[in-house]
Short mmCIF file of C-alpha atoms (C1' of nucleotides) in Angstrom, two decimals:
data_model
loop_
_atom_site.label_atom_id
_atom_site.label_comp_id
_atom_site.label_asym_id
_atom_site.label_seq_id
_atom_site.Cartn_x
_atom_site.Cartn_y
_atom_site.Cartn_z
CA MET A 1 -18.61 21.05 15.46
CA ARG A 2 -16.18 19.40 17.84
CA ILE A 3 -12.50 19.90 17.10
CA PRO A 4 -10.23 17.53 19.01
CA THR A 5 -6.93 19.11 19.86
CA ARG A 6 -5.17 15.86 20.51
CA LEU A 7 -4.62 13.51 17.61
CA LYS A 8 -1.42 11.77 18.48
CA VAL A 9 -0.09 8.27 18.28
CA LYS A 10 -0.23 6.09 21.30
CA MET A 11 3.30 5.18 22.23
CA ASN A 12 2.49 2.67 24.94
CA ALA A 13 2.10 -0.54 23.03
CA LYS A 14 3.62 -3.94 23.80
CA ALA A 15 2.66 -3.75 27.47
CA GLN A 16 -0.46 -5.93 27.21
CA PRO A 17 -0.43 -7.48 23.78
CA SER A 18 -3.67 -9.31 24.41
CA ILE A 19 -5.69 -6.16 25.03
CA ILE A 20 -4.40 -4.17 22.10
CA PRO A 21 -7.47 -3.37 20.04
CA ARG A 22 -6.86 -4.41 16.48
CA SER A 23 -9.50 -3.76 13.88
CA LEU A 24 -11.20 -6.78 12.42
CA ASP A 25 -10.05 -6.11 8.89
CA ALA A 26 -6.44 -5.94 10.05
CA GLN A 27 -6.87 -9.28 11.81
CA VAL A 28 -8.36 -10.80 8.67
CA ALA A 29 -5.44 -9.45 6.65
CA ASP A 30 -3.03 -11.06 9.12
CA LEU A 31 -4.86 -14.37 8.90
CA LEU A 32 -4.95 -14.45 5.12
CA ARG A 33 -1.33 -13.30 4.89
CA ASN A 34 -0.28 -16.22 7.04
CA GLU A 35 -2.27 -18.67 4.97
CA ILE A 36 -0.78 -17.30 1.78
CA LEU A 37 2.81 -17.29 3.02
CA SER A 38 2.51 -20.75 4.55
CA GLY A 39 1.32 -22.14 1.26
CA ALA A 40 -2.14 -23.07 2.52
CA LEU A 41 -3.46 -20.74 -0.15
CA SER A 42 -1.46 -21.28 -3.30
CA PRO A 43 -1.02 -18.71 -6.09
CA GLY A 44 -4.02 -18.49 -8.33
CA SER A 45 -6.45 -19.50 -5.59
CA ARG A 46 -9.61 -17.49 -5.73
CA LEU A 47 -10.52 -15.41 -2.71
CA LEU A 48 -14.30 -15.10 -2.66
CA GLU A 49 -15.64 -12.44 -0.36
CA VAL A 50 -18.78 -14.42 0.50
CA ASP A 51 -16.85 -17.59 1.29
CA LEU A 52 -14.46 -15.72 3.55
CA SER A 53 -17.23 -13.79 5.27
CA ASP A 54 -19.08 -17.06 5.90
CA ARG A 55 -15.98 -18.82 7.17
CA LEU A 56 -14.94 -16.01 9.51
CA ASN A 57 -18.44 -14.88 10.44
CA LEU A 58 -17.76 -11.34 9.34
CA SER A 59 -19.40 -9.04 6.87
CA ARG A 60 -18.21 -8.71 3.32
CA GLY A 61 -17.13 -5.12 3.91
CA THR A 62 -14.60 -6.20 6.47
CA ILE A 63 -13.27 -8.89 4.14
CA ARG A 64 -13.05 -6.41 1.29
CA SER A 65 -10.98 -4.07 3.41
CA ALA A 66 -8.57 -6.90 4.28
CA LEU A 67 -8.26 -7.92 0.63
CA GLN A 68 -7.55 -4.33 -0.33
CA GLN A 69 -4.73 -4.24 2.21
CA LEU A 70 -3.23 -7.47 0.86
CA THR A 71 -3.50 -6.06 -2.65
CA TYR A 72 -1.33 -3.14 -1.59
CA GLU A 73 1.17 -5.65 -0.22
CA GLY A 74 1.32 -7.43 -3.55
CA LEU A 75 0.11 -10.77 -2.20
CA VAL A 76 -3.31 -10.53 -3.85
CA VAL A 77 -4.38 -9.35 -7.28
CA GLN A 78 -7.75 -7.74 -7.84
CA PHE A 79 -9.81 -7.88 -11.03
CA PRO A 80 -12.69 -5.38 -11.16
CA TYR A 81 -16.05 -7.09 -10.84
CA ARG A 82 -14.34 -10.47 -11.05
CA GLY A 83 -12.68 -10.91 -7.72
CA CYS A 84 -9.32 -11.56 -6.11
CA ILE A 85 -6.73 -14.30 -6.49
CA VAL A 86 -3.53 -15.04 -4.62
CA ALA A 87 -0.73 -13.44 -6.62
CA GLY A 88 1.38 -15.70 -8.80
CA LEU A 89 4.86 -14.52 -9.59
CA THR A 90 6.48 -14.60 -12.98
CA ALA A 91 10.20 -14.51 -13.77
CA GLN A 92 9.83 -10.77 -14.31
CA ASP A 93 8.35 -10.45 -10.83
CA ALA A 94 11.15 -12.49 -9.28
CA TRP A 95 13.71 -10.32 -11.02
CA GLU A 96 11.99 -7.18 -9.79
CA LEU A 97 11.78 -8.47 -6.24
CA TYR A 98 15.42 -9.49 -5.97
CA THR A 99 16.82 -6.39 -7.62
CA LEU A 100 14.60 -4.20 -5.45
CA ARG A 101 15.52 -6.07 -2.29
CA ASN A 102 19.16 -5.72 -3.24
CA ALA A 103 18.88 -1.96 -3.58
CA LEU A 104 16.98 -1.63 -0.30
CA GLU A 105 19.40 -3.86 1.56
CA SER A 106 22.43 -1.98 0.32
CA LEU A 107 21.04 1.14 1.94
CA ALA A 108 20.00 -0.70 5.08
CA ALA A 109 23.42 -2.28 5.48
CA ARG A 110 25.09 1.11 5.11
CA LEU A 111 22.82 2.76 7.64
CA ALA A 112 23.12 -0.11 10.10
CA ALA A 113 26.90 0.04 9.85
CA GLU A 114 26.95 3.80 10.31
CA THR A 115 25.02 3.59 13.56
CA MET A 116 26.55 0.39 14.89
CA THR A 117 26.82 -0.13 18.63
CA LEU A 118 27.76 -3.08 20.81
CA GLU A 119 24.13 -3.88 21.58
CA LYS A 120 23.15 -3.77 17.91
CA ALA A 121 26.08 -6.00 17.02
CA ALA A 122 24.95 -8.54 19.59
CA VAL A 123 21.42 -8.61 18.18
CA LEU A 124 22.73 -9.06 14.66
CA GLU A 125 25.16 -11.78 15.72
CA ALA A 126 22.35 -13.66 17.43
CA ALA A 127 20.24 -13.61 14.29
CA LEU A 128 23.20 -14.86 12.29
CA GLN A 129 23.88 -17.72 14.70
CA GLU A 130 20.22 -18.68 14.53
CA LEU A 131 20.45 -18.91 10.75
CA ILE A 132 23.65 -20.97 10.94
CA GLN A 133 21.98 -23.39 13.34
CA THR A 134 18.93 -23.92 11.14
CA THR A 135 21.03 -24.51 8.04
CA LYS A 136 22.40 -27.61 9.76
CA THR A 137 18.92 -29.09 9.44
CA ALA A 138 17.01 -29.79 6.24
CA ASP A 139 13.98 -27.83 7.38
CA TRP A 140 13.61 -25.41 4.50
CA GLN A 141 10.75 -23.57 6.10
CA ALA A 142 12.85 -22.88 9.20
CA ILE A 143 15.80 -21.81 7.06
CA ALA A 144 13.61 -19.39 5.12
CA ASP A 145 12.27 -18.03 8.42
CA ALA A 146 15.73 -17.53 9.88
CA ASP A 147 16.96 -15.92 6.67
CA PHE A 148 14.01 -13.53 6.68
CA ALA A 149 14.57 -12.78 10.37
CA LEU A 150 18.23 -11.93 9.80
CA HIS A 151 17.43 -9.56 6.96
CA THR A 152 14.61 -8.04 8.96
CA THR A 153 17.06 -7.38 11.79
CA ILE A 154 19.40 -5.53 9.44
CA PHE A 155 16.54 -3.31 8.31
CA GLN A 156 15.46 -2.67 11.89
CA LEU A 157 18.97 -1.60 12.80
CA SER A 158 18.96 0.89 9.94
CA GLY A 159 16.51 3.07 11.89
CA HIS A 160 14.69 3.75 8.63
CA ARG A 161 10.97 3.06 9.00
CA ARG A 162 10.06 3.23 5.33
CA LEU A 163 12.97 0.97 4.46
CA GLN A 164 11.74 -1.58 7.01
CA GLN A 165 8.23 -1.37 5.68
CA GLN A 166 9.33 -1.79 2.09
CA TYR A 167 11.49 -4.77 2.94
CA GLN A 168 8.60 -6.35 4.79
CA ILE A 169 6.46 -6.15 1.66
CA VAL A 170 9.17 -7.28 -0.73
CA GLY A 171 10.22 -10.05 1.66
CA HIS A 172 6.68 -11.35 1.89
CA GLN A 173 6.38 -11.53 -1.86
CA ILE A 174 9.69 -13.35 -2.10
CA ARG A 175 8.51 -15.85 0.49
CA LEU A 176 5.30 -16.28 -1.46
CA TYR A 177 7.32 -17.23 -4.49
CA ILE A 178 9.59 -19.57 -2.57
CA ALA A 179 6.63 -21.26 -0.91
CA SER A 180 4.76 -21.68 -4.18
CA CYS A 181 7.64 -23.21 -6.07
CA ASN A 182 9.37 -25.13 -3.30
CA ALA A 183 12.49 -23.59 -4.69
CA LEU A 184 15.35 -22.40 -2.47
CA GLN A 185 17.63 -25.12 -3.82
CA ALA A 186 20.54 -22.73 -3.63
CA ASP A 187 24.03 -23.49 -2.37
CA LEU A 188 23.60 -23.38 1.41
CA PRO A 189 27.27 -23.12 2.45
CA GLU A 190 27.75 -20.27 -0.02
CA ILE A 191 24.72 -18.44 1.32
CA VAL A 192 25.87 -18.85 4.90
CA ALA A 193 29.33 -17.57 4.00
CA GLN A 194 27.83 -14.50 2.37
CA HIS A 195 25.65 -13.75 5.38
CA ILE A 196 28.68 -14.07 7.66
CA ASP A 197 30.58 -11.60 5.50
CA LEU A 198 27.69 -9.17 5.49
CA VAL A 199 27.15 -9.30 9.24
CA LYS A 200 30.85 -8.93 9.87
CA ALA A 201 31.04 -5.86 7.67
CA ILE A 202 28.02 -4.24 9.28
CA CYS A 203 29.27 -4.92 12.80
CA SER A 204 32.68 -3.49 11.95
CA GLY A 205 30.98 -0.19 11.20
CA ASP A 206 32.52 0.02 7.74
CA ALA A 207 29.53 1.50 5.90
CA ASN A 208 31.10 1.43 2.45
CA LEU A 209 32.11 -2.20 2.77
CA ALA A 210 28.75 -3.24 4.18
CA GLU A 211 26.93 -1.50 1.36
CA GLN A 212 29.19 -3.06 -1.25
CA ILE A 213 28.81 -6.58 0.13
CA ALA A 214 25.06 -6.23 0.35
CA ARG A 215 24.94 -5.10 -3.26
CA GLU A 216 27.13 -7.88 -4.60
CA HIS A 217 25.61 -10.74 -2.68
CA ASN A 218 22.65 -11.88 -4.63
CA THR A 219 23.28 -15.49 -5.57
CA GLU A 220 20.09 -16.89 -4.07
CA GLY A 221 18.08 -14.40 -6.05
CA GLN A 222 19.83 -15.08 -9.32
CA ALA A 223 19.52 -18.83 -8.84
CA LEU A 224 15.80 -18.54 -8.24
CA ILE A 225 15.25 -16.27 -11.21
CA ASP A 226 17.15 -18.64 -13.49
CA GLN A 227 15.15 -21.59 -12.26
CA LEU A 228 11.85 -19.79 -12.66
CA GLN A 229 12.80 -18.63 -16.13
CA ALA A 230 13.62 -22.21 -17.06
CA VAL A 231 10.27 -23.43 -15.77
CA GLU A 232 8.42 -20.77 -17.70
CA ASP A 233 10.28 -21.51 -20.91
CA ASN A 234 9.53 -25.20 -20.51
CA PRO A 235 5.74 -25.57 -20.32
CA ALA A 236 5.89 -29.10 -18.93
CA GLN A 237 3.40 -28.97 -16.10
CA ASP A 238 1.58 -25.70 -16.48
CA PRO A 239 0.01 -25.70 -13.01
CA PRO A 240 2.68 -26.88 -10.54
CA ARG A 241 0.00 -27.33 -7.91
CA ILE A 242 -3.73 -26.81 -7.50
CA MET C 1 -20.44 -23.30 -8.11
CA ARG C 2 -19.16 -21.45 -11.14
CA ILE C 3 -15.45 -21.52 -11.73
CA PRO C 4 -14.25 -19.01 -14.29
CA THR C 5 -11.30 -20.28 -16.24
CA ARG C 6 -10.25 -16.88 -17.46
CA LEU C 7 -9.01 -14.38 -14.95
CA LYS C 8 -6.50 -12.40 -16.86
CA VAL C 9 -5.58 -8.78 -17.15
CA LYS C 10 -7.04 -6.75 -19.95
CA MET C 11 -4.19 -5.49 -22.06
CA ASN C 12 -6.23 -3.20 -24.28
CA ALA C 13 -6.33 -0.01 -22.33
CA LYS C 14 -5.57 3.52 -23.52
CA ALA C 15 -7.75 3.09 -26.60
CA GLN C 16 -10.76 4.96 -25.20
CA PRO C 17 -9.60 6.67 -22.02
CA SER C 18 -12.99 8.21 -21.41
CA ILE C 19 -14.81 4.87 -21.22
CA ILE C 20 -12.32 3.12 -18.94
CA PRO C 21 -14.34 2.10 -15.90
CA ARG C 22 -12.64 3.37 -12.78
CA SER C 23 -14.13 2.50 -9.43
CA LEU C 24 -15.53 5.35 -7.41
CA ASP C 25 -13.11 4.87 -4.54
CA ALA C 26 -10.17 5.10 -6.92
CA GLN C 27 -11.59 8.32 -8.33
CA VAL C 28 -12.03 9.73 -4.84
CA ALA C 29 -8.44 8.76 -4.02
CA ASP C 30 -7.27 10.60 -7.16
CA LEU C 31 -9.27 13.66 -6.22
CA LEU C 32 -8.01 13.81 -2.65
CA ARG C 33 -4.45 13.09 -3.76
CA ASN C 34 -4.57 16.07 -6.07
CA GLU C 35 -5.96 18.30 -3.36
CA ILE C 36 -3.27 17.18 -0.94
CA LEU C 37 -0.39 17.54 -3.40
CA SER C 38 -1.61 20.92 -4.63
CA GLY C 39 -1.71 22.22 -1.09
CA ALA C 40 -5.46 22.75 -1.01
CA LEU C 41 -5.45 20.32 1.90
CA SER C 42 -2.53 21.13 4.16
CA PRO C 43 -0.82 18.68 6.53
CA GLY C 44 -2.79 18.17 9.68
CA SER C 45 -6.13 18.86 8.02
CA ARG C 46 -8.81 16.51 9.24
CA LEU C 47 -10.49 14.29 6.68
CA LEU C 48 -13.97 13.55 7.98
CA GLU C 49 -15.75 10.72 6.25
CA VAL C 50 -19.19 12.32 6.59
CA ASP C 51 -18.03 15.66 5.24
CA LEU C 52 -16.41 14.03 2.24
CA SER C 53 -19.37 11.77 1.57
CA ASP C 54 -21.67 14.79 1.72
CA ARG C 55 -19.46 16.86 -0.54
CA LEU C 56 -19.02 14.14 -3.15
CA ASN C 57 -22.48 12.60 -2.79
CA LEU C 58 -21.02 9.18 -2.11
CA SER C 59 -21.41 6.73 0.72
CA ARG C 60 -19.00 6.62 3.61
CA GLY C 61 -17.79 3.16 2.62
CA THR C 62 -16.48 4.49 -0.68
CA ILE C 63 -14.73 7.36 1.09
CA ARG C 64 -13.22 4.95 3.62
CA SER C 65 -11.78 2.84 0.83
CA ALA C 66 -10.19 5.90 -0.77
CA LEU C 67 -8.73 7.01 2.56
CA GLN C 68 -7.28 3.54 3.09
CA GLN C 69 -5.57 3.79 -0.27
CA LEU C 70 -4.09 7.21 0.56
CA THR C 71 -2.96 5.86 3.92
CA TYR C 72 -1.03 3.16 2.13
CA GLU C 73 0.55 5.84 -0.05
CA GLY C 74 1.70 7.71 3.04
CA LEU C 75 -0.28 10.87 2.28
CA VAL C 76 -2.82 10.29 5.05
CA VAL C 77 -2.47 9.05 8.63
CA GLN C 78 -5.21 7.07 10.30
CA PHE C 79 -6.02 7.04 14.01
CA PRO C 80 -8.38 4.25 15.12
CA TYR C 81 -11.80 5.57 16.04
CA ARG C 82 -10.48 9.10 15.71
CA GLY C 83 -10.19 9.66 12.01
CA CYS C 84 -7.70 10.66 9.35
CA ILE C 85 -5.50 13.69 8.81
CA VAL C 86 -3.27 14.75 5.96
CA ALA C 87 0.22 13.52 6.79
CA GLY C 88 2.75 16.01 8.10
CA LEU C 89 6.38 15.23 7.53
CA THR C 90 9.12 15.53 10.11
CA ALA C 91 12.85 15.86 9.49
CA GLN C 92 13.11 12.10 10.03
CA ASP C 93 10.51 11.57 7.32
CA ALA C 94 12.31 13.88 4.90
CA TRP C 95 15.56 12.05 5.55
CA GLU C 96 13.86 8.71 4.94
CA LEU C 97 12.22 9.90 1.76
CA TYR C 98 15.36 11.33 0.22
CA THR C 99 17.62 8.42 1.14
CA LEU C 100 15.02 5.97 -0.12
CA ARG C 101 14.51 7.86 -3.35
CA ASN C 102 18.26 7.94 -3.81
CA ALA C 103 18.54 4.17 -3.48
CA LEU C 104 15.63 3.57 -5.83
CA GLU C 105 16.91 6.01 -8.39
CA SER C 106 20.39 4.49 -8.40
CA LEU C 107 18.87 1.20 -9.46
CA ALA C 108 16.54 2.85 -11.96
CA ALA C 109 19.39 4.80 -13.55
CA ARG C 110 21.45 1.62 -13.89
CA LEU C 111 18.60 -0.33 -15.45
CA ALA C 112 17.66 2.50 -17.78
CA ALA C 113 21.26 2.79 -18.94
CA GLU C 114 21.55 -0.97 -19.46
CA THR C 115 18.56 -1.05 -21.77
CA MET C 116 19.11 2.27 -23.50
CA THR C 117 17.93 2.72 -27.08
CA LEU C 118 17.67 5.69 -29.40
CA GLU C 119 13.94 6.06 -28.76
CA LYS C 120 14.41 5.95 -24.99
CA ALA C 121 17.19 8.51 -25.20
CA ALA C 122 14.91 10.85 -27.12
CA VAL C 123 12.17 10.56 -24.52
CA LEU C 124 14.62 11.24 -21.71
CA GLU C 125 16.17 14.18 -23.54
CA ALA C 126 12.74 15.70 -24.07
CA ALA C 127 11.94 15.49 -20.37
CA LEU C 128 15.29 17.11 -19.56
CA GLN C 129 14.70 19.97 -22.01
CA GLU C 130 11.27 20.51 -20.48
CA LEU C 131 12.85 20.86 -17.04
CA ILE C 132 15.50 23.25 -18.35
CA GLN C 133 12.81 25.41 -19.92
CA THR C 134 10.74 25.64 -16.75
CA THR C 135 13.76 26.55 -14.62
CA LYS C 136 14.03 29.73 -16.67
CA THR C 137 10.77 30.83 -15.07
CA ALA C 138 10.10 31.41 -11.39
CA ASP C 139 7.09 29.07 -11.35
CA TRP C 140 8.08 26.71 -8.58
CA GLN C 141 5.07 24.51 -9.07
CA ALA C 142 5.96 24.01 -12.73
CA ILE C 143 9.58 23.33 -11.84
CA ALA C 144 8.56 20.71 -9.30
CA ASP C 145 6.25 19.13 -11.87
CA ALA C 146 8.96 18.98 -14.52
CA ASP C 147 11.46 17.60 -12.01
CA PHE C 148 9.00 14.90 -10.99
CA ALA C 149 8.24 14.14 -14.64
CA LEU C 150 11.92 13.70 -15.47
CA HIS C 151 12.51 11.32 -12.59
CA THR C 152 9.31 9.45 -13.45
CA THR C 153 10.63 9.02 -16.98
CA ILE C 154 13.85 7.49 -15.70
CA PHE C 155 11.88 4.99 -13.66
CA GLN C 156 9.62 4.15 -16.58
CA LEU C 157 12.66 3.46 -18.74
CA SER C 158 13.97 1.04 -16.13
CA GLY C 159 11.27 -1.44 -17.09
CA HIS C 160 10.84 -2.24 -13.39
CA ARG C 161 7.19 -1.97 -12.39
CA ARG C 162 7.71 -2.16 -8.64
CA LEU C 163 10.46 0.43 -8.83
CA GLN C 164 8.11 2.77 -10.71
CA GLN C 165 5.37 2.20 -8.19
CA GLN C 166 7.66 2.84 -5.24
CA TYR C 167 9.02 5.99 -6.76
CA GLN C 168 5.50 7.21 -7.39
CA ILE C 169 4.70 6.86 -3.71
CA VAL C 170 7.95 8.34 -2.46
CA GLY C 171 7.74 11.14 -4.99
CA HIS C 172 4.24 12.05 -3.89
CA GLN C 173 5.30 12.27 -0.29
CA ILE C 174 8.25 14.44 -1.23
CA ARG C 175 5.93 16.74 -3.16
CA LEU C 176 3.64 16.87 -0.17
CA TYR C 177 6.49 18.11 1.95
CA ILE C 178 7.62 20.63 -0.63
CA ALA C 179 4.09 21.93 -1.06
CA SER C 180 3.51 22.21 2.68
CA CYS C 181 6.72 24.10 3.41
CA ASN C 182 7.04 26.12 0.22
CA ALA C 183 10.61 24.99 0.32
CA LEU C 184 12.59 24.07 -2.81
CA GLN C 185 14.85 27.08 -2.39
CA ALA C 186 17.76 25.01 -3.62
CA ASP C 187 20.46 26.11 -6.05
CA LEU C 188 18.68 25.85 -9.41
CA PRO C 189 21.72 25.98 -11.74
CA GLU C 190 23.39 23.27 -9.66
CA ILE C 191 20.30 21.06 -9.84
CA VAL C 192 20.01 21.53 -13.58
CA ALA C 193 23.66 20.65 -14.03
CA GLN C 194 23.22 17.48 -12.03
CA HIS C 195 20.19 16.43 -14.06
CA ILE C 196 22.11 17.02 -17.26
CA ASP C 197 24.95 14.83 -16.01
CA LEU C 198 22.55 12.09 -15.00
CA VAL C 199 20.66 12.07 -18.29
CA LYS C 200 23.90 12.11 -20.25
CA ALA C 201 25.22 9.12 -18.31
CA ILE C 202 22.02 7.14 -18.75
CA CYS C 203 21.81 7.89 -22.46
CA SER C 204 25.42 6.86 -22.95
CA GLY C 205 24.50 3.40 -21.69
CA ASP C 206 27.22 3.46 -19.03
CA ALA C 207 25.29 1.70 -16.26
CA ASN C 208 28.01 2.02 -13.63
CA LEU C 209 28.42 5.73 -14.22
CA ALA C 210 24.67 6.36 -14.27
CA GLU C 211 24.22 4.49 -11.01
CA GLN C 212 27.09 6.37 -9.39
CA ILE C 213 25.85 9.78 -10.47
CA ALA C 214 22.33 9.01 -9.31
CA ARG C 215 23.67 7.96 -5.94
CA GLU C 216 25.88 10.99 -5.42
CA HIS C 217 23.45 13.62 -6.60
CA ASN C 218 21.30 14.45 -3.66
CA THR C 219 21.81 18.11 -2.94
CA GLU C 220 18.16 19.13 -3.14
CA GLY C 221 17.29 16.50 -0.61
CA GLN C 222 20.04 17.43 1.82
CA ALA C 223 19.16 21.12 1.59
CA LEU C 224 15.53 20.39 2.37
CA ILE C 225 16.37 18.12 5.28
CA ASP C 226 18.69 20.73 6.77
CA GLN C 227 16.03 23.41 6.44
CA LEU C 228 13.35 21.24 7.96
CA GLN C 229 15.62 20.26 10.80
CA ALA C 230 16.31 23.92 11.50
CA VAL C 231 12.61 24.72 11.56
CA GLU C 232 11.92 21.87 13.95
CA ASP C 233 14.73 22.86 16.29
CA ASN C 234 13.41 26.41 16.31
CA PRO C 235 9.84 26.18 17.66
CA ALA C 236 8.89 29.66 16.47
CA GLN C 237 5.48 29.10 14.95
CA ASP C 238 4.35 25.65 15.97
CA PRO C 239 1.50 25.37 13.47
CA PRO C 240 2.79 26.84 10.17
CA ARG C 241 -0.78 26.93 8.83
CA ILE C 242 -4.31 25.99 9.83
"C1'" DT S 1 -21.53 -26.10 -38.01
"C1'" DA S 2 -19.68 -21.63 -36.46
"C1'" DA S 3 -20.73 -17.30 -34.88
"C1'" DT S 4 -23.84 -14.32 -32.51
"C1'" DT S 5 -27.21 -13.13 -29.16
"C1'" DG S 6 -29.82 -13.58 -24.98
"C1'" DT S 7 -30.55 -15.18 -20.26
"C1'" DA S 8 -29.59 -16.80 -15.55
"C1'" DG S 9 -26.56 -17.23 -11.87
"C1'" DA S 10 -22.69 -15.68 -9.47
"C1'" DT S 11 -19.83 -12.06 -7.77
"C1'" DT S 12 -18.31 -7.60 -6.84
"C1'" DG S 13 -19.45 -2.38 -6.21
"C1'" DT S 14 -22.09 0.75 -3.53
"C1'" DC S 15 -25.12 2.28 -0.06
"C1'" DA S 16 -27.56 3.47 4.35
"C1'" DA S 17 -28.30 2.10 9.09
"C1'" DC S 18 -26.63 0.25 13.57
"C1'" DA S 19 -22.90 -0.55 17.10
"C1'" DA S 20 -18.56 0.67 19.33
"C1'" DT S 21 -15.45 4.10 20.64
"C1'" DC S 22 -13.53 8.61 21.40
"C1'" DT S 23 -13.48 13.68 22.84
"C1'" DA S 24 -15.07 17.33 25.38
"C1'" DC S 25 -17.47 19.24 28.96
"C1'" DA S 26 -20.28 19.22 33.12
"C1'" DA S 27 -21.17 17.31 37.62
"C1'" DT S 28 -19.36 15.30 41.62
"C1'" DT S 29 -16.15 14.19 45.24
"C1'" DC S 30 -12.17 14.90 48.17
"C1'" DG X 1 -9.77 24.21 43.91
"C1'" DA X 2 -7.95 19.84 41.78
"C1'" DA X 3 -8.95 15.38 40.52
"C1'" DT X 4 -12.30 12.02 39.31
"C1'" DT X 5 -16.48 10.44 37.31
"C1'" DG X 6 -20.43 10.60 34.34
"C1'" DT X 7 -22.93 12.09 30.21
"C1'" DA X 8 -23.86 13.75 25.48
"C1'" DG X 9 -22.41 14.47 20.99
"C1'" DA X 10 -19.48 13.31 17.31
"C1'" DT X 11 -16.96 10.04 14.62
"C1'" DT X 12 -15.40 5.73 13.14
"C1'" DG X 13 -16.09 0.41 12.81
"C1'" DT X 14 -19.14 -3.05 11.13
"C1'" DT X 15 -23.06 -4.98 8.99
"C1'" DG X 16 -26.67 -6.57 5.67
"C1'" DA X 17 -29.18 -5.36 1.56
"C1'" DC X 18 -29.53 -3.52 -3.13
"C1'" DA X 19 -27.40 -2.29 -7.77
"C1'" DA X 20 -24.03 -3.07 -11.42
"C1'" DT X 21 -21.22 -6.15 -13.82
"C1'" DC X 22 -19.16 -10.41 -15.29
"C1'" DT X 23 -19.04 -15.48 -16.72
"C1'" DA X 24 -20.97 -19.39 -18.58
"C1'" DC X 25 -24.21 -21.69 -21.09
"C1'" DA X 26 -28.31 -22.11 -23.97
"C1'" DA X 27 -30.87 -20.48 -27.89
"C1'" DT X 28 -30.78 -18.46 -32.28
"C1'" DT X 29 -29.19 -17.33 -36.84
"C1'" DA X 30 -26.31 -17.43 -41.06
#
DNA sequence: TAATTGTAGATTGTCAACAATCTACAATTC
DNA sequence: GAATTGTAGATTGTTGACAATCTACAATTA
């Protein structure tokens, strides 16, 4: 038997992004994730392995692997022997997502503040300015992107890989919900003001304050949950789309 | 084309546990997870698909699926075209795990306290008594099990599915570390006292207090991180096992 | 007619073989 | 002798086919 002594991670990525070998199933997962988050595949849509393998000219095994990955990420739900559908979120799910994000972000804000430097502050400020710019437009998709980017930046600055990873997953599910309901009708000026406060606190290096602000700022989430709860209680149009 | 109208979750589980159909890959994942957490497979061990498929008389595809699941859970690390190994945790990992668990548990404690009932309190009390009993022995495995069971109970009482799921994953990784290092040499009476405080706060329904106690009680984690850091800084025996 | 049973088609679960890639070691070159 | 190159074996990545299971609808029965 051959026993390799080296089994280490390659650290030299990013140099030639076009030559990075990425397994086919990972690429399929990326593709489907984009289609789901952009709304091209709406919640409840069936994901047939044969259809996908025909469309992408890949075998069913590769598709299956991608669907399994997306199931872990909470964007797809699997039913044994019956197939996969794009996840649809209930009020309970929305509540879980926003409370979980809140807890994660409190920790991220604290850690980012504790390790704040001038460079980090500049990066964070840039993300904030980007969000402020987009809010002056009515492009909700762009606003959601900028919002997600700002939060992602905070998690990156925390230096906590698992925290980043978790936020990525939770954030994707939140975007899935927003995309599916065309919600996000929250109070923009209020949201912007809260983000400014949060960034300011993190950049100041006051970990306690940053954590506290991150924990208390959750208006978008609450607004969305309330709206979703109202829709569920009122069975007017059962399938919003499809 | 056939379009099924029903695609809903079966709610009637638990009735006949022995007849519940569980896919082979899930069973393999369970098996390997147990072997990893029990220490039978130590960190760094190679997981060869052919070996496993020979041992379990299953195809490589089924094994691959199980390994993908364990990779998502953080118990296994995959290297493209080179295979899988049981994850080994660094000081950074331990720090991430304990800080993340702390954040998750703060939320769980708050939610459990907010929805406390007499029945829930009884369940929680029982788990606490079980832990207290085991600490009177020197069976570290049993103590770790009881500790994990108590925390799991708190998360179950939170009524937050994603929180439960996340804790499961984080908890498994923590147990992997403990098993691999035979650590857990923390101050038992102190730990017991902290758990008693936490349970008492949750059962009292004081959400703020429960959250605060959960956030501040982290001595086991800090002790383990310090120990691991010391081991890493002192490159005495590079491979502890194998 | 309502409920049950049986059958066909569709779809996923599993498998075994082929292709691509990696590691280690030997052969070659300077 | 050190560095480079080539080769063989081992291992994973991918594929297409077969088996197991589910859904829907038709046939049967009370």
